[in-house]
Amino acid sequence: MYRFNPLDFNPKAASEMLGLAEANYQELKKRRSVRDISSEVVPKELIEKIIMSAGTAPSGANKQPWTFCAVSNKAIKTQIRTAAEKEERESYENRMSEEWLKDLAPLGTDWQKPFLEEAPWLIIIFRKAYELENNVKSNTYYSQESVGIACGFLIQAIHQAGLVTLTHTPSPMGFLTQILNRPANERPYLVLPVGFPKKAALVPTITKKSLYEISVFYE
Ligand code: IYR
């Protein structure tokens, strides 16, 4: 059993709570996925703090089934870009359905991923399908859900720190296991290039669904 301590919780004044929720919404609403990431240097300390925020995420039985690989090494970034573009090219040209390509067309994405080399940092998130310590296996629980939540925290922390990112999902992404030399229990999950936006960065004029489209209240 863990020792149980009183919760460290500062109740907020009822009169402030709506304003706080509104302020958080207004800030998160400004987050955009940015493909035009500049090569301006981002200090390692900033990336470390951002990863620490992601590490506070809840996880099944507190197993924290994640590894965040932070890459600033140029040669490794080049290797990742080359391998990702090879897979992406194959996907765009042969593997993705007509409907998928039609859905992506307005966003202007293609198989080319210059941001994988240009961004000062790539954070590659790995999911631990099971624990492996000193060659001994043990379980993780709800690792898909847990790592998805941690990635949400990570993307949020990147935005709050004043940086931008893009959720890149190369497929298949087994090449990341090889390039980053990850153990057999870790599965690549997501690639986040992180940095400052280029001065001329452009983003599409997308909108988010309204509250009424995304929610149902049962009162
Ligand atoms: N993995 C590809 C394709 C892609 C898929 C979705 I869903 C997007 O929102 C954007 C792109 C890529 O990263 O280009």
JSON list of C-alpha atoms and ligand atoms in Angstrom, two decimals:
[
{"chain": "A", "resi": 1, "resn": "MET", "atom": "CA", "xyz": [0.00, 0.00, 0.00]},
{"chain": "A", "resi": 2, "resn": "TYR", "atom": "CA", "xyz": [1.06, 3.55, -0.64]},
{"chain": "A", "resi": 3, "resn": "ARG", "atom": "CA", "xyz": [0.89, 5.92, 2.28]},
{"chain": "A", "resi": 4, "resn": "PHE", "atom": "CA", "xyz": [-2.15, 8.22, 1.81]},
{"chain": "A", "resi": 5, "resn": "ASN", "atom": "CA", "xyz": [-1.68, 11.95, 2.53]},
{"chain": "A", "resi": 6, "resn": "PRO", "atom": "CA", "xyz": [-4.22, 14.78, 2.66]},
{"chain": "A", "resi": 7, "resn": "LEU", "atom": "CA", "xyz": [-4.75, 16.25, -0.81]},
{"chain": "A", "resi": 8, "resn": "ASP", "atom": "CA", "xyz": [-2.89, 19.50, -1.51]},
{"chain": "A", "resi": 9, "resn": "PHE", "atom": "CA", "xyz": [-5.81, 21.42, -2.99]},
{"chain": "A", "resi": 10, "resn": "ASN", "atom": "CA", "xyz": [-6.44, 25.17, -2.88]},
{"chain": "A", "resi": 11, "resn": "PRO", "atom": "CA", "xyz": [-10.16, 25.79, -3.34]},
{"chain": "A", "resi": 12, "resn": "LYS", "atom": "CA", "xyz": [-10.81, 28.69, -5.71]},
{"chain": "A", "resi": 13, "resn": "ALA", "atom": "CA", "xyz": [-13.45, 31.33, -5.08]},
{"chain": "A", "resi": 14, "resn": "ALA", "atom": "CA", "xyz": [-16.68, 30.39, -6.88]},
{"chain": "A", "resi": 15, "resn": "SER", "atom": "CA", "xyz": [-16.72, 33.90, -8.36]},
{"chain": "A", "resi": 16, "resn": "GLU", "atom": "CA", "xyz": [-13.33, 33.29, -10.03]},
{"chain": "A", "resi": 17, "resn": "MET", "atom": "CA", "xyz": [-13.83, 29.82, -11.44]},
{"chain": "A", "resi": 18, "resn": "LEU", "atom": "CA", "xyz": [-15.72, 30.68, -14.61]},
{"chain": "A", "resi": 19, "resn": "GLY", "atom": "CA", "xyz": [-13.15, 33.37, -15.42]},
{"chain": "A", "resi": 20, "resn": "LEU", "atom": "CA", "xyz": [-10.30, 30.90, -14.93]},
{"chain": "A", "resi": 21, "resn": "ALA", "atom": "CA", "xyz": [-11.96, 28.30, -17.15]},
{"chain": "A", "resi": 22, "resn": "GLU", "atom": "CA", "xyz": [-12.63, 31.00, -19.76]},
{"chain": "A", "resi": 23, "resn": "ALA", "atom": "CA", "xyz": [-9.02, 32.25, -19.66]},
{"chain": "A", "resi": 24, "resn": "ASN", "atom": "CA", "xyz": [-7.73, 28.70, -20.11]},
{"chain": "A", "resi": 25, "resn": "TYR", "atom": "CA", "xyz": [-10.06, 28.16, -23.06]},
{"chain": "A", "resi": 26, "resn": "GLN", "atom": "CA", "xyz": [-9.00, 31.45, -24.68]},
{"chain": "A", "resi": 27, "resn": "GLU", "atom": "CA", "xyz": [-5.33, 30.46, -24.37]},
{"chain": "A", "resi": 28, "resn": "LEU", "atom": "CA", "xyz": [-5.75, 26.89, -25.64]},
{"chain": "A", "resi": 29, "resn": "LYS", "atom": "CA", "xyz": [-7.86, 28.20, -28.53]},
{"chain": "A", "resi": 30, "resn": "LYS", "atom": "CA", "xyz": [-4.74, 30.00, -29.79]},
{"chain": "A", "resi": 31, "resn": "ARG", "atom": "CA", "xyz": [-2.77, 26.76, -30.17]},
{"chain": "A", "resi": 32, "resn": "ARG", "atom": "CA", "xyz": [-2.22, 25.81, -33.78]},
{"chain": "A", "resi": 33, "resn": "SER", "atom": "CA", "xyz": [-0.39, 22.93, -35.44]},
{"chain": "A", "resi": 34, "resn": "VAL", "atom": "CA", "xyz": [2.52, 24.62, -37.20]},
{"chain": "A", "resi": 35, "resn": "ARG", "atom": "CA", "xyz": [4.48, 23.07, -40.07]},
{"chain": "A", "resi": 36, "resn": "ASP", "atom": "CA", "xyz": [6.73, 26.09, -40.62]},
{"chain": "A", "resi": 37, "resn": "ILE", "atom": "CA", "xyz": [9.07, 25.68, -37.64]},
{"chain": "A", "resi": 38, "resn": "SER", "atom": "CA", "xyz": [12.23, 27.84, -37.60]},
{"chain": "A", "resi": 39, "resn": "SER", "atom": "CA", "xyz": [15.66, 26.45, -36.77]},
{"chain": "A", "resi": 40, "resn": "GLU", "atom": "CA", "xyz": [16.13, 29.00, -33.95]},
{"chain": "A", "resi": 41, "resn": "VAL", "atom": "CA", "xyz": [17.73, 27.31, -30.96]},
{"chain": "A", "resi": 42, "resn": "VAL", "atom": "CA", "xyz": [15.49, 26.28, -28.04]},
{"chain": "A", "resi": 43, "resn": "PRO", "atom": "CA", "xyz": [17.31, 25.71, -24.72]},
{"chain": "A", "resi": 44, "resn": "LYS", "atom": "CA", "xyz": [17.41, 22.14, -23.48]},
{"chain": "A", "resi": 45, "resn": "GLU", "atom": "CA", "xyz": [16.11, 23.28, -20.05]},
{"chain": "A", "resi": 46, "resn": "LEU", "atom": "CA", "xyz": [12.84, 24.36, -21.67]},
{"chain": "A", "resi": 47, "resn": "ILE", "atom": "CA", "xyz": [12.36, 20.96, -23.30]},
{"chain": "A", "resi": 48, "resn": "GLU", "atom": "CA", "xyz": [13.18, 19.25, -19.99]},
{"chain": "A", "resi": 49, "resn": "LYS", "atom": "CA", "xyz": [10.48, 21.25, -18.15]},
{"chain": "A", "resi": 50, "resn": "ILE", "atom": "CA", "xyz": [7.95, 20.53, -20.88]},
{"chain": "A", "resi": 51, "resn": "ILE", "atom": "CA", "xyz": [8.65, 16.80, -20.61]},
{"chain": "A", "resi": 52, "resn": "MET", "atom": "CA", "xyz": [8.33, 17.02, -16.81]},
{"chain": "A", "resi": 53, "resn": "SER", "atom": "CA", "xyz": [4.84, 18.47, -17.31]},
{"chain": "A", "resi": 54, "resn": "ALA", "atom": "CA", "xyz": [3.91, 15.56, -19.58]},
{"chain": "A", "resi": 55, "resn": "GLY", "atom": "CA", "xyz": [5.24, 13.17, -16.94]},
{"chain": "A", "resi": 56, "resn": "THR", "atom": "CA", "xyz": [2.59, 14.42, -14.47]},
{"chain": "A", "resi": 57, "resn": "ALA", "atom": "CA", "xyz": [-0.17, 12.80, -16.56]},
{"chain": "A", "resi": 58, "resn": "PRO", "atom": "CA", "xyz": [-2.35, 10.10, -15.00]},
{"chain": "A", "resi": 59, "resn": "SER", "atom": "CA", "xyz": [-1.67, 6.52, -16.10]},
{"chain": "A", "resi": 60, "resn": "GLY", "atom": "CA", "xyz": [-3.02, 3.02, -15.47]},
{"chain": "A", "resi": 61, "resn": "ALA", "atom": "CA", "xyz": [-1.85, 1.90, -11.99]},
{"chain": "A", "resi": 62, "resn": "ASN", "atom": "CA", "xyz": [0.60, 4.82, -12.16]},
{"chain": "A", "resi": 63, "resn": "LYS", "atom": "CA", "xyz": [2.89, 2.75, -14.41]},
{"chain": "A", "resi": 64, "resn": "GLN", "atom": "CA", "xyz": [3.83, 5.87, -16.43]},
{"chain": "A", "resi": 65, "resn": "PRO", "atom": "CA", "xyz": [4.29, 3.71, -19.53]},
{"chain": "A", "resi": 66, "resn": "TRP", "atom": "CA", "xyz": [6.12, 6.30, -21.61]},
{"chain": "A", "resi": 67, "resn": "THR", "atom": "CA", "xyz": [9.56, 7.37, -22.79]},
{"chain": "A", "resi": 68, "resn": "PHE", "atom": "CA", "xyz": [10.10, 10.82, -24.29]},
{"chain": "A", "resi": 69, "resn": "CYS", "atom": "CA", "xyz": [13.09, 10.87, -26.65]},
{"chain": "A", "resi": 70, "resn": "ALA", "atom": "CA", "xyz": [14.26, 14.45, -27.22]},
{"chain": "A", "resi": 71, "resn": "VAL", "atom": "CA", "xyz": [16.50, 14.79, -30.27]},
{"chain": "A", "resi": 72, "resn": "SER", "atom": "CA", "xyz": [18.51, 17.89, -31.16]},
{"chain": "A", "resi": 73, "resn": "ASN", "atom": "CA", "xyz": [21.35, 15.92, -32.80]},
{"chain": "A", "resi": 74, "resn": "LYS", "atom": "CA", "xyz": [21.44, 16.95, -36.47]},
{"chain": "A", "resi": 75, "resn": "ALA", "atom": "CA", "xyz": [22.55, 13.58, -37.86]},
{"chain": "A", "resi": 76, "resn": "ILE", "atom": "CA", "xyz": [19.77, 11.75, -36.03]},
{"chain": "A", "resi": 77, "resn": "LYS", "atom": "CA", "xyz": [17.15, 14.29, -37.18]},
{"chain": "A", "resi": 78, "resn": "THR", "atom": "CA", "xyz": [18.32, 13.79, -40.78]},
{"chain": "A", "resi": 79, "resn": "GLN", "atom": "CA", "xyz": [18.05, 10.01, -40.40]},
{"chain": "A", "resi": 80, "resn": "ILE", "atom": "CA", "xyz": [14.51, 10.39, -39.02]},
{"chain": "A", "resi": 81, "resn": "ARG", "atom": "CA", "xyz": [13.45, 12.75, -41.82]},
{"chain": "A", "resi": 82, "resn": "THR", "atom": "CA", "xyz": [14.83, 10.46, -44.51]},
{"chain": "A", "resi": 83, "resn": "ALA", "atom": "CA", "xyz": [13.12, 7.36, -43.08]},
{"chain": "A", "resi": 84, "resn": "ALA", "atom": "CA", "xyz": [9.82, 9.19, -42.40]},
{"chain": "A", "resi": 85, "resn": "GLU", "atom": "CA", "xyz": [9.68, 10.64, -45.91]},
{"chain": "A", "resi": 86, "resn": "LYS", "atom": "CA", "xyz": [10.31, 7.22, -47.43]},
{"chain": "A", "resi": 87, "resn": "GLU", "atom": "CA", "xyz": [7.30, 5.79, -45.55]},
{"chain": "A", "resi": 88, "resn": "GLU", "atom": "CA", "xyz": [5.14, 8.88, -46.06]},
{"chain": "A", "resi": 89, "resn": "ARG", "atom": "CA", "xyz": [5.83, 8.91, -49.78]},
{"chain": "A", "resi": 90, "resn": "GLU", "atom": "CA", "xyz": [4.74, 5.30, -50.02]},
{"chain": "A", "resi": 91, "resn": "SER", "atom": "CA", "xyz": [1.62, 6.13, -47.94]},
{"chain": "A", "resi": 92, "resn": "TYR", "atom": "CA", "xyz": [0.58, 9.17, -49.96]},
{"chain": "A", "resi": 93, "resn": "GLU", "atom": "CA", "xyz": [1.28, 7.42, -53.27]},
{"chain": "A", "resi": 94, "resn": "ASN", "atom": "CA", "xyz": [0.02, 3.90, -52.55]},
{"chain": "A", "resi": 95, "resn": "ARG", "atom": "CA", "xyz": [-1.36, 3.23, -49.07]},
{"chain": "A", "resi": 96, "resn": "MET", "atom": "CA", "xyz": [-3.86, 5.98, -48.20]},
{"chain": "A", "resi": 97, "resn": "SER", "atom": "CA", "xyz": [-7.46, 5.70, -49.40]},
{"chain": "A", "resi": 98, "resn": "GLU", "atom": "CA", "xyz": [-9.03, 8.15, -51.85]},
{"chain": "A", "resi": 99, "resn": "GLU", "atom": "CA", "xyz": [-11.27, 9.43, -49.03]},
{"chain": "A", "resi": 100, "resn": "TRP", "atom": "CA", "xyz": [-8.29, 10.01, -46.71]},
{"chain": "A", "resi": 101, "resn": "LEU", "atom": "CA", "xyz": [-6.38, 11.91, -49.40]},
{"chain": "A", "resi": 102, "resn": "LYS", "atom": "CA", "xyz": [-9.50, 13.96, -50.13]},
{"chain": "A", "resi": 103, "resn": "ASP", "atom": "CA", "xyz": [-9.84, 14.83, -46.40]},
{"chain": "A", "resi": 104, "resn": "LEU", "atom": "CA", "xyz": [-6.18, 15.91, -46.21]},
{"chain": "A", "resi": 105, "resn": "ALA", "atom": "CA", "xyz": [-6.14, 17.86, -49.49]},
{"chain": "A", "resi": 106, "resn": "PRO", "atom": "CA", "xyz": [-7.51, 21.15, -47.98]},
{"chain": "A", "resi": 107, "resn": "LEU", "atom": "CA", "xyz": [-4.74, 21.02, -45.33]},
{"chain": "A", "resi": 108, "resn": "GLY", "atom": "CA", "xyz": [-2.03, 20.88, -48.01]},
{"chain": "A", "resi": 109, "resn": "THR", "atom": "CA", "xyz": [0.01, 18.12, -46.34]},
{"chain": "A", "resi": 110, "resn": "ASP", "atom": "CA", "xyz": [2.20, 15.86, -48.44]},
{"chain": "A", "resi": 111, "resn": "TRP", "atom": "CA", "xyz": [4.99, 13.30, -47.98]},
{"chain": "A", "resi": 112, "resn": "GLN", "atom": "CA", "xyz": [7.68, 15.94, -47.52]},
{"chain": "A", "resi": 113, "resn": "LYS", "atom": "CA", "xyz": [8.59, 16.61, -43.87]},
{"chain": "A", "resi": 114, "resn": "PRO", "atom": "CA", "xyz": [11.27, 19.36, -43.77]},
{"chain": "A", "resi": 115, "resn": "PHE", "atom": "CA", "xyz": [10.23, 20.22, -40.19]},
{"chain": "A", "resi": 116, "resn": "LEU", "atom": "CA", "xyz": [11.82, 16.95, -39.04]},
{"chain": "A", "resi": 117, "resn": "GLU", "atom": "CA", "xyz": [15.24, 18.45, -39.84]},
{"chain": "A", "resi": 118, "resn": "GLU", "atom": "CA", "xyz": [14.57, 22.15, -39.36]},
{"chain": "A", "resi": 119, "resn": "ALA", "atom": "CA", "xyz": [13.01, 22.09, -35.88]},
{"chain": "A", "resi": 120, "resn": "PRO", "atom": "CA", "xyz": [15.62, 22.45, -33.11]},
{"chain": "A", "resi": 121, "resn": "TRP", "atom": "CA", "xyz": [14.03, 19.54, -31.22]},
{"chain": "A", "resi": 122, "resn": "LEU", "atom": "CA", "xyz": [12.06, 16.43, -32.07]},
{"chain": "A", "resi": 123, "resn": "ILE", "atom": "CA", "xyz": [10.25, 14.77, -29.19]},
{"chain": "A", "resi": 124, "resn": "ILE", "atom": "CA", "xyz": [9.45, 11.18, -30.07]},
{"chain": "A", "resi": 125, "resn": "ILE", "atom": "CA", "xyz": [7.06, 9.53, -27.65]},
{"chain": "A", "resi": 126, "resn": "PHE", "atom": "CA", "xyz": [7.28, 5.78, -27.06]},
{"chain": "A", "resi": 127, "resn": "ARG", "atom": "CA", "xyz": [4.58, 3.67, -25.39]},
{"chain": "A", "resi": 128, "resn": "LYS", "atom": "CA", "xyz": [5.64, 0.85, -23.10]},
{"chain": "A", "resi": 129, "resn": "ALA", "atom": "CA", "xyz": [3.48, -2.14, -24.02]},
{"chain": "A", "resi": 130, "resn": "TYR", "atom": "CA", "xyz": [5.00, -3.78, -20.93]},
{"chain": "A", "resi": 131, "resn": "GLU", "atom": "CA", "xyz": [7.76, -2.96, -18.46]},
{"chain": "A", "resi": 132, "resn": "LEU", "atom": "CA", "xyz": [11.19, -4.43, -19.04]},
{"chain": "A", "resi": 133, "resn": "GLU", "atom": "CA", "xyz": [13.73, -3.95, -16.28]},
{"chain": "A", "resi": 134, "resn": "ASN", "atom": "CA", "xyz": [16.88, -6.05, -16.04]},
{"chain": "A", "resi": 135, "resn": "ASN", "atom": "CA", "xyz": [15.32, -8.46, -18.53]},
{"chain": "A", "resi": 136, "resn": "VAL", "atom": "CA", "xyz": [12.26, -8.95, -16.24]},
{"chain": "A", "resi": 137, "resn": "LYS", "atom": "CA", "xyz": [8.85, -8.28, -17.82]},
{"chain": "A", "resi": 138, "resn": "SER", "atom": "CA", "xyz": [5.89, -6.82, -15.92]},
{"chain": "A", "resi": 139, "resn": "ASN", "atom": "CA", "xyz": [2.55, -5.35, -16.99]},
{"chain": "A", "resi": 140, "resn": "THR", "atom": "CA", "xyz": [1.50, -1.83, -17.89]},
{"chain": "A", "resi": 141, "resn": "TYR", "atom": "CA", "xyz": [-2.22, -0.97, -18.01]},
{"chain": "A", "resi": 142, "resn": "TYR", "atom": "CA", "xyz": [-4.24, 1.11, -20.46]},
{"chain": "A", "resi": 143, "resn": "SER", "atom": "CA", "xyz": [-0.97, 2.20, -22.03]},
{"chain": "A", "resi": 144, "resn": "GLN", "atom": "CA", "xyz": [-2.69, 3.53, -25.17]},
{"chain": "A", "resi": 145, "resn": "GLU", "atom": "CA", "xyz": [-4.97, 5.78, -23.14]},
{"chain": "A", "resi": 146, "resn": "SER", "atom": "CA", "xyz": [-2.19, 6.76, -20.72]},
{"chain": "A", "resi": 147, "resn": "VAL", "atom": "CA", "xyz": [0.26, 7.78, -23.42]},
{"chain": "A", "resi": 148, "resn": "GLY", "atom": "CA", "xyz": [-2.44, 9.63, -25.36]},
{"chain": "A", "resi": 149, "resn": "ILE", "atom": "CA", "xyz": [-3.21, 11.67, -22.24]},
{"chain": "A", "resi": 150, "resn": "ALA", "atom": "CA", "xyz": [0.50, 12.37, -21.62]},
{"chain": "A", "resi": 151, "resn": "CYS", "atom": "CA", "xyz": [0.85, 13.58, -25.21]},
{"chain": "A", "resi": 152, "resn": "GLY", "atom": "CA", "xyz": [-2.06, 15.96, -24.58]},
{"chain": "A", "resi": 153, "resn": "PHE", "atom": "CA", "xyz": [-0.25, 17.33, -21.53]},
{"chain": "A", "resi": 154, "resn": "LEU", "atom": "CA", "xyz": [2.94, 17.61, -23.63]},
{"chain": "A", "resi": 155, "resn": "ILE", "atom": "CA", "xyz": [1.28, 19.54, -26.46]},
{"chain": "A", "resi": 156, "resn": "GLN", "atom": "CA", "xyz": [-0.35, 21.82, -23.90]},
{"chain": "A", "resi": 157, "resn": "ALA", "atom": "CA", "xyz": [2.98, 22.44, -22.12]},
{"chain": "A", "resi": 158, "resn": "ILE", "atom": "CA", "xyz": [4.69, 23.25, -25.44]},
{"chain": "A", "resi": 159, "resn": "HIS", "atom": "CA", "xyz": [2.02, 25.85, -26.15]},
{"chain": "A", "resi": 160, "resn": "GLN", "atom": "CA", "xyz": [2.11, 27.36, -22.64]},
{"chain": "A", "resi": 161, "resn": "ALA", "atom": "CA", "xyz": [5.93, 27.68, -22.86]},
{"chain": "A", "resi": 162, "resn": "GLY", "atom": "CA", "xyz": [5.59, 29.83, -26.01]},
{"chain": "A", "resi": 163, "resn": "LEU", "atom": "CA", "xyz": [6.64, 27.24, -28.56]},
{"chain": "A", "resi": 164, "resn": "VAL", "atom": "CA", "xyz": [4.82, 25.48, -31.39]},
{"chain": "A", "resi": 165, "resn": "THR", "atom": "CA", "xyz": [4.56, 21.89, -32.53]},
{"chain": "A", "resi": 166, "resn": "LEU", "atom": "CA", "xyz": [2.78, 19.59, -34.93]},
{"chain": "A", "resi": 167, "resn": "THR", "atom": "CA", "xyz": [1.45, 16.11, -34.25]},
{"chain": "A", "resi": 168, "resn": "HIS", "atom": "CA", "xyz": [3.21, 14.04, -36.86]},
{"chain": "A", "resi": 169, "resn": "THR", "atom": "CA", "xyz": [2.11, 10.46, -37.31]},
{"chain": "A", "resi": 170, "resn": "PRO", "atom": "CA", "xyz": [4.43, 8.69, -39.74]},
{"chain": "A", "resi": 171, "resn": "SER", "atom": "CA", "xyz": [3.07, 5.29, -40.63]},
{"chain": "A", "resi": 172, "resn": "PRO", "atom": "CA", "xyz": [4.42, 2.72, -40.19]},
{"chain": "A", "resi": 173, "resn": "MET", "atom": "CA", "xyz": [6.93, 4.11, -37.71]},
{"chain": "A", "resi": 174, "resn": "GLY", "atom": "CA", "xyz": [9.05, 1.11, -36.79]},
{"chain": "A", "resi": 175, "resn": "PHE", "atom": "CA", "xyz": [12.07, 3.00, -38.16]},
{"chain": "A", "resi": 176, "resn": "LEU", "atom": "CA", "xyz": [12.04, 5.13, -34.98]},
{"chain": "A", "resi": 177, "resn": "THR", "atom": "CA", "xyz": [12.72, 2.05, -32.85]},
{"chain": "A", "resi": 178, "resn": "GLN", "atom": "CA", "xyz": [15.81, 1.27, -34.93]},
{"chain": "A", "resi": 179, "resn": "ILE", "atom": "CA", "xyz": [17.18, 4.81, -35.25]},
{"chain": "A", "resi": 180, "resn": "LEU", "atom": "CA", "xyz": [16.70, 5.61, -31.56]},
{"chain": "A", "resi": 181, "resn": "ASN", "atom": "CA", "xyz": [17.75, 2.13, -30.48]},
{"chain": "A", "resi": 182, "resn": "ARG", "atom": "CA", "xyz": [14.73, 1.60, -28.20]},
{"chain": "A", "resi": 183, "resn": "PRO", "atom": "CA", "xyz": [14.15, -1.67, -26.29]},
{"chain": "A", "resi": 184, "resn": "ALA", "atom": "CA", "xyz": [11.66, -4.37, -27.34]},
{"chain": "A", "resi": 185, "resn": "ASN", "atom": "CA", "xyz": [8.91, -3.22, -24.91]},
{"chain": "A", "resi": 186, "resn": "GLU", "atom": "CA", "xyz": [8.67, 0.31, -26.39]},
{"chain": "A", "resi": 187, "resn": "ARG", "atom": "CA", "xyz": [6.43, 1.16, -29.36]},
{"chain": "A", "resi": 188, "resn": "PRO", "atom": "CA", "xyz": [6.72, 4.47, -31.24]},
{"chain": "A", "resi": 189, "resn": "TYR", "atom": "CA", "xyz": [3.57, 6.55, -30.64]},
{"chain": "A", "resi": 190, "resn": "LEU", "atom": "CA", "xyz": [3.95, 10.10, -31.95]},
{"chain": "A", "resi": 191, "resn": "VAL", "atom": "CA", "xyz": [6.55, 12.54, -33.29]},
{"chain": "A", "resi": 192, "resn": "LEU", "atom": "CA", "xyz": [6.44, 16.18, -32.17]},
{"chain": "A", "resi": 193, "resn": "PRO", "atom": "CA", "xyz": [8.82, 18.65, -33.84]},
{"chain": "A", "resi": 194, "resn": "VAL", "atom": "CA", "xyz": [9.18, 21.56, -31.40]},
{"chain": "A", "resi": 195, "resn": "GLY", "atom": "CA", "xyz": [10.45, 25.10, -31.89]},
{"chain": "A", "resi": 196, "resn": "PHE", "atom": "CA", "xyz": [9.54, 28.68, -32.71]},
{"chain": "A", "resi": 197, "resn": "PRO", "atom": "CA", "xyz": [7.36, 29.38, -35.74]},
{"chain": "A", "resi": 198, "resn": "LYS", "atom": "CA", "xyz": [9.07, 30.83, -38.81]},
{"chain": "A", "resi": 199, "resn": "LYS", "atom": "CA", "xyz": [8.29, 34.57, -39.22]},
{"chain": "A", "resi": 200, "resn": "ALA", "atom": "CA", "xyz": [6.32, 33.74, -42.36]},
{"chain": "A", "resi": 201, "resn": "ALA", "atom": "CA", "xyz": [4.53, 30.70, -40.88]},
{"chain": "A", "resi": 202, "resn": "LEU", "atom": "CA", "xyz": [1.10, 30.10, -42.38]},
{"chain": "A", "resi": 203, "resn": "VAL", "atom": "CA", "xyz": [-1.74, 28.06, -40.90]},
{"chain": "A", "resi": 204, "resn": "PRO", "atom": "CA", "xyz": [-4.99, 26.98, -42.56]},
{"chain": "A", "resi": 205, "resn": "THR", "atom": "CA", "xyz": [-8.25, 28.72, -41.59]},
{"chain": "A", "resi": 206, "resn": "ILE", "atom": "CA", "xyz": [-9.78, 25.74, -39.86]},
{"chain": "A", "resi": 207, "resn": "THR", "atom": "CA", "xyz": [-12.52, 26.02, -37.24]},
{"chain": "A", "resi": 208, "resn": "LYS", "atom": "CA", "xyz": [-13.31, 23.89, -34.21]},
{"chain": "A", "resi": 209, "resn": "LYS", "atom": "CA", "xyz": [-16.72, 22.32, -33.69]},
{"chain": "A", "resi": 210, "resn": "SER", "atom": "CA", "xyz": [-19.08, 24.17, -31.35]},
{"chain": "A", "resi": 211, "resn": "LEU", "atom": "CA", "xyz": [-19.91, 23.02, -27.83]},
{"chain": "A", "resi": 212, "resn": "TYR", "atom": "CA", "xyz": [-23.26, 21.76, -29.11]},
{"chain": "A", "resi": 213, "resn": "GLU", "atom": "CA", "xyz": [-21.63, 19.62, -31.77]},
{"chain": "A", "resi": 214, "resn": "ILE", "atom": "CA", "xyz": [-19.15, 17.97, -29.41]},
{"chain": "A", "resi": 215, "resn": "SER", "atom": "CA", "xyz": [-21.17, 17.51, -26.23]},
{"chain": "A", "resi": 216, "resn": "VAL", "atom": "CA", "xyz": [-24.40, 16.06, -24.85]},
{"chain": "A", "resi": 217, "resn": "PHE", "atom": "CA", "xyz": [-25.51, 17.03, -21.35]},
{"chain": "A", "resi": 218, "resn": "TYR", "atom": "CA", "xyz": [-27.69, 14.69, -19.26]},
{"chain": "A", "resi": 219, "resn": "GLU", "atom": "CA", "xyz": [-29.13, 16.79, -16.38]},
{"chain": "B", "resi": 1, "resn": "IYR", "atom": "N1", "xyz": [0.76, 10.70, -41.47]},
{"chain": "B", "resi": 1, "resn": "IYR", "atom": "C1", "xyz": [0.66, 11.55, -42.63]},
{"chain": "B", "resi": 1, "resn": "IYR", "atom": "C2", "xyz": [-0.74, 11.85, -43.05]},
{"chain": "B", "resi": 1, "resn": "IYR", "atom": "C3", "xyz": [-1.57, 12.74, -42.20]},
{"chain": "B", "resi": 1, "resn": "IYR", "atom": "C4", "xyz": [-2.62, 12.19, -41.49]},
{"chain": "B", "resi": 1, "resn": "IYR", "atom": "C5", "xyz": [-3.44, 12.99, -40.76]},
{"chain": "B", "resi": 1, "resn": "IYR", "atom": "I1", "xyz": [-5.01, 12.13, -39.85]},
{"chain": "B", "resi": 1, "resn": "IYR", "atom": "C6", "xyz": [-3.23, 14.38, -40.70]},
{"chain": "B", "resi": 1, "resn": "IYR", "atom": "O1", "xyz": [-4.08, 15.19, -39.95]},
{"chain": "B", "resi": 1, "resn": "IYR", "atom": "C7", "xyz": [-2.18, 14.94, -41.41]},
{"chain": "B", "resi": 1, "resn": "IYR", "atom": "C8", "xyz": [-1.35, 14.09, -42.15]},
{"chain": "B", "resi": 1, "resn": "IYR", "atom": "C9", "xyz": [1.45, 12.84, -42.44]},
{"chain": "B", "resi": 1, "resn": "IYR", "atom": "O2", "xyz": [1.90, 13.10, -41.31]},
{"chain": "B", "resi": 1, "resn": "IYR", "atom": "O3", "xyz": [1.63, 13.54, -43.41]}
]
